[in-house]
Amino acid sequence: MLSLRNYDIKFVKGIGPQRAELLTSELGIRTAYDLLRHYPTAYIDRSKIHSIRSLHGAGEEMPSVQVRGRFVSFNTLGEGARMRLVGLFTDGTATLECVWFKGIRFIRQRLRTGNEYIVFGKPTMFNHTLQMSHPDVDTPESVGAAQGAHGVYPLTERLRQRNLNSKVLHSAIRLFLDSRAHIAETLPQSVIESEGLMDLDSAIRNIHIPRTPELLAKARARLKFEELFYIQTDTLMRARRRKGETAGYIMPHIGRWFNDFYSQCLPFELTGAQKRVMKEIRADLLGGRQMNRLVQGDVGSGKTMVALMAMLLAVDNGYQACLMAPTEILATQHFETISSLTARIGLNVRLLTGSTKAKDRRLIAEQLEDGSLHILIGTHALIEDKVVFHRLGFAVIDEQHRFGVAQRAKLWAKSEVPPHILVMTATPIPRTLAMTVYGDLDVSVIDELPPGRKPVETVLRYEEQRTAVLRGAAEQIRLGHQVYIVCPLIDENDKLELKSLAEGYEQICQTFKDVRVAFVHGRMKPAEKDYQMNLFASGEAKILVATTVIEVGVNVPNATTMIIENAERFGLSQLHQLRGRVGRGADRSFCVLMSKHQISKDTRKRLEVMTSTTDGFIIAEADMEMRGPGDIEGTMQSGLPFDLKIANLASDGLIIARARAAAERLLDDDPDLTKPANRQFATALAQAAKRNADWSMIS
Ligand code: ADP
Ligand code: MG
């Protein structure tokens, strides 16, 4: 497999320089290796042609199929972003509407009425009409050339427009595989044998050109195992090295800062879970090893307080601490919470973000260096090289899933002895997932909410109930409370979506003439965003219309109502995060999920999970089961040191556990992978990693 990494795809037969360039820019495929690792997501049997009549009544489960016939007409309907091309297609048994939203001009030029085509796609029923959106259309001659099961490859619209479709990829890959004698194994032979895995050569051949369903299943199993085994070996190696070698600061004292805070500032009794986690952290601080601990706790479980008290311990021992948040809004909010909580004891807390003024930056730099700054709170700005601490002993990272392992490593490098690291996440994740994503962290769980919290009352509502929903919101405002209205933006850069968001905002302003309405979205300048957020946080604005930029961490206890527009577009974990913004005070609070009527069974189930429970762990499990859109793994996978092309963190729990056990055995026998039998694997592992070598050494 190694030489394949040097084999430029422009030399692959059937690809050539122009297509090579497209594949690189659209899919990141540069070499033959990348090409062979671009796996099909489905397979079709090109020998079977369905009659259109037999497809009528097709449900959601209907797989992609092909039909053969002619286009009767083409019509362009709608305008602007709603513009679509509808081709009426018939095979004599019934008709089918082929719909394209993109590449209309190109398709119009290429396809003719009256000619015979084979149309391949996923049939759906829409308003009693059978439709296929963006089907693959080929002439019978070009389809006939290839036999047997074909891979359907993940592609982009741009590739399709340039005629670079699944068929082209499939035949190029087939030709290439035919020309190669053998693809060298990457996994250690011992693992292949103990796990009964298919060898790499057969796996690659069968994933692209499956000979039988059984062989395809074995190929998939092997390739999934391989990906997960890379991750497990990598994280285990790092974790073992850290535990064995990385010394950490010892912080034995509980001194004036902690004690004064505890006796003078703590506004409530800690929950049992908070106390337990504090004990776990304290034990780490005494152990002489660098702490790398994940604190997992549902939204509102009080993670910030735990983080603050842990930072105070560091300060008591003569160290500085920092807290890094994923967004400017969150960093600011942490800063405000923490500085007001500690105001009475005179702790020196400062905020550093991208928009901190030069003068303040200079002051922060000075105080960081002379050691008088105790706690620095900020965004990514904290990990810039020019930020130099006198003695950084403790670093907190809030909402970890937005940061990668790489950023954590950068923090570690900020001090000669790496600081203790506390990662806080509100995303409850099942154990097998935690093993992968946080494989090198110890885990603490805050599994108890502060007393007196009332569960957020959650309901599902439809468009025709909007007036009543808004009336409910008005009532809450009259009672002195505040209201969030969240609108999903699929793409924060899409001008049209932004426009409809702005219109939604205007409408709300019209409906609620007497109150101030704040408005935030991801495309705003940070200063404007902050201004708008502050309007809401200070209580001046009663309503906040926002995109999901408010998803994490915003804390406005007076807000009692959350209205989520197009709730059907959100995944469960995202809905849970959003809902966590209300129910933070003592008052009854509400979450209204607005949805369109026509939703799939799965979507309805998802929304019903939300209306039936507020328990984050139950929701996470349901999420894993349903694997709806926008689910946990998407955000998780982006933080991994390896790409997952075929394995799925949510559904491949069993393989994860097996890969973990196999990695343990391998490393028990050969901790640094230096034995000759493992050398090829060690090289493959290093090459597969996304990260570059220098920070892999830090941990
Ligand atoms: P999260 O875990 O979501 O980050 P926060 O730390 O923001 O939660 O805490 C949510 C709210 O609960 C805050 O207003 C905080 O002051 C409050 N809180 C935290 N711990 C307790 C406690 N033990 N008793 C009562 N309220 C608490
Ligand atoms: Mg928080």
Coordinates of N, CA and C in Angstrom, one line a residue, residues 419-493:
P419 N 0.9 21.5 32.1 CA -0.1 21.8 33.1 C -1.1 20.7 33.2
H420 N -1.8 20.7 34.3 CA -2.9 19.7 34.4 C -4.0 20.2 33.5
I421 N -4.7 19.3 32.9 CA -5.7 19.6 31.9 C -7.1 19.1 32.3
L422 N -8.1 20.0 32.4 CA -9.4 19.6 32.7 C -10.3 19.9 31.5
V423 N -10.9 18.9 31.0 CA -11.8 19.1 29.8 C -13.2 19.0 30.2
M424 N -14.0 20.0 29.9 CA -15.5 19.9 30.3 C -16.3 19.7 29.1
T425 N -17.2 18.7 29.1 CA -18.1 18.6 28.0 C -19.5 18.3 28.5
A426 N -20.5 18.9 27.8 CA -21.9 18.7 28.2 C -22.5 17.5 27.3
T427 N -21.7 17.0 26.4 CA -22.3 16.0 25.5 C -22.1 14.6 26.2
P428 N -23.2 14.1 26.7 CA -23.1 12.8 27.3 C -22.8 11.7 26.3
I429 N -21.7 11.0 26.4 CA -21.4 10.0 25.4 C -21.3 8.6 26.0
P430 N -21.8 7.7 25.3 CA -21.7 6.3 25.8 C -20.2 5.8 25.9
R431 N -20.0 4.8 26.6 CA -18.7 4.4 27.0 C -17.7 4.1 25.8
T432 N -18.3 3.3 24.9 CA -17.4 2.9 23.7 C -16.9 4.2 23.0
L433 N -17.8 5.1 22.9 CA -17.5 6.4 22.2 C -16.4 7.1 23.0
A434 N -16.6 7.2 24.3 CA -15.7 7.9 25.1 C -14.3 7.3 25.0
M435 N -14.3 6.0 24.9 CA -13.0 5.3 24.7 C -12.2 5.8 23.5
T436 N -13.0 6.1 22.5 CA -12.3 6.5 21.2 C -12.0 7.9 21.2
V437 N -13.0 8.7 21.5 CA -12.8 10.2 21.4 C -11.9 10.7 22.4
Y438 N -12.1 10.2 23.7 CA -11.3 10.7 24.8 C -10.4 9.6 25.3
G439 N -9.9 8.7 24.4 CA -9.2 7.5 24.8 C -8.1 7.8 25.8
D440 N -7.5 9.0 25.7 CA -6.4 9.2 26.6 C -6.7 10.1 27.8
L441 N -8.0 10.2 28.1 CA -8.4 11.0 29.3 C -9.0 10.1 30.3
D442 N -8.8 10.5 31.6 CA -9.6 9.9 32.7 C -11.0 10.6 32.7
V443 N -12.0 9.9 33.1 CA -13.3 10.5 33.0 C -14.0 10.7 34.4
S444 N -14.5 11.9 34.6 CA -15.3 12.1 35.8 C -16.7 12.5 35.3
V445 N -17.7 12.1 36.1 CA -19.1 12.4 35.6 C -19.9 13.2 36.7
I446 N -20.4 14.3 36.3 CA -21.4 15.0 37.2 C -22.8 14.5 36.8
D447 N -23.3 13.6 37.6 CA -24.6 13.0 37.2 C -25.7 13.4 38.1
E448 N -25.7 14.7 38.5 CA -26.7 15.2 39.4 C -26.9 16.6 39.1
L449 N -28.1 17.1 39.0 CA -28.4 18.5 38.8 C -28.5 19.2 40.1
P450 N -28.2 20.5 40.2 CA -28.5 21.2 41.4 C -29.9 21.1 41.8
P451 N -30.2 21.1 43.1 CA -31.6 20.9 43.6 C -32.5 22.0 43.1
G452 N -33.8 21.7 43.0 CA -34.8 22.7 42.7 C -35.0 22.9 41.2
R453 N -34.2 22.3 40.4 CA -34.4 22.4 38.9 C -35.7 21.7 38.5
K454 N -36.5 22.5 37.7 CA -37.7 21.8 37.2 C -37.4 21.4 35.8
P455 N -37.8 20.3 35.4 CA -37.6 19.9 34.0 C -38.3 20.8 33.0
V456 N -37.6 21.1 31.9 CA -38.2 22.0 31.0 C -39.4 21.4 30.3
E457 N -40.6 22.0 30.3 CA -41.8 21.4 29.7 C -41.7 21.6 28.2
T458 N -41.7 20.4 27.5 CA -41.4 20.5 26.1 C -42.6 20.0 25.3
V459 N -42.9 20.7 24.3 CA -44.0 20.4 23.4 C -43.7 20.5 21.9
L460 N -44.4 19.7 21.1 CA -44.2 19.8 19.7 C -45.4 20.5 19.1
R461 N -45.1 21.5 18.3 CA -46.2 22.3 17.7 C -46.0 22.5 16.2
Y462 N -47.1 22.8 15.5 CA -47.0 22.9 14.0 C -47.4 24.4 13.6
E463 N -47.1 24.6 12.4 CA -47.3 26.0 11.8 C -48.6 26.6 12.2
E464 N -49.7 25.9 12.1 CA -51.0 26.5 12.4 C -51.2 26.9 13.8
Q465 N -50.3 26.4 14.7 CA -50.4 26.7 16.1 C -49.5 27.9 16.5
R466 N -48.9 28.5 15.4 CA -47.9 29.5 15.7 C -48.4 30.7 16.5
T467 N -49.7 31.1 16.2 CA -50.2 32.3 16.9 C -50.3 31.9 18.4
A468 N -50.8 30.7 18.7 CA -50.9 30.4 20.1 C -49.5 30.3 20.8
V469 N -48.5 29.8 20.0 CA -47.2 29.7 20.6 C -46.6 31.1 20.9
L470 N -46.8 32.0 20.0 CA -46.3 33.4 20.2 C -47.1 34.1 21.3
R471 N -48.4 33.7 21.5 CA -49.1 34.3 22.6 C -48.5 33.8 23.9
G472 N -48.2 32.5 23.9 CA -47.5 32.0 25.1 C -46.2 32.7 25.5
A473 N -45.5 33.0 24.4 CA -44.2 33.7 24.6 C -44.5 35.1 25.2
A474 N -45.5 35.8 24.6 CA -45.9 37.1 25.1 C -46.2 37.1 26.5
E475 N -46.9 36.0 26.9 CA -47.3 35.9 28.3 C -46.1 35.8 29.2
Q476 N -45.1 35.0 28.8 CA -43.9 34.9 29.6 C -43.2 36.3 29.7
I477 N -43.2 37.0 28.6 CA -42.5 38.3 28.6 C -43.2 39.2 29.6
R478 N -44.6 39.1 29.6 CA -45.4 40.0 30.5 C -45.0 39.7 31.9
L479 N -44.7 38.4 32.2 CA -44.3 38.0 33.5 C -42.9 38.4 33.9
G480 N -42.2 39.0 32.9 CA -40.9 39.5 33.2 C -39.8 38.6 32.7
H481 N -40.2 37.5 32.0 CA -39.1 36.6 31.5 C -38.7 36.9 30.1
Q482 N -37.7 36.1 29.7 CA -37.2 36.3 28.3 C -37.3 35.0 27.5
V483 N -37.2 35.2 26.2 CA -37.5 34.2 25.2 C -36.4 34.0 24.2
Y484 N -36.0 32.8 23.9 CA -35.1 32.5 22.8 C -36.0 32.0 21.6
I485 N -35.6 32.5 20.4 CA -36.2 31.9 19.2 C -35.0 31.4 18.3
V486 N -34.9 30.1 18.1 CA -33.7 29.6 17.4 C -34.1 29.2 16.0
C487 N -33.4 29.6 15.0 CA -33.7 29.2 13.6 C -32.5 28.4 13.1
P488 N -32.7 27.3 12.5 CA -31.6 26.6 11.9 C -31.1 27.3 10.6
L489 N -29.8 27.4 10.5 CA -29.2 27.7 9.2 C -28.4 26.5 8.8
I490 N -28.7 26.0 7.7 CA -27.9 24.8 7.2 C -26.5 25.3 6.9
D491 N -26.5 26.5 6.3 CA -25.2 27.0 5.9 C -25.1 28.5 6.3
E492 N -24.3 28.8 7.3 CA -24.3 30.2 7.7 C -23.8 31.1 6.7
N493 N -23.2 30.6 5.6 CA -22.7 31.5 4.6 C -23.7 31.7 3.4

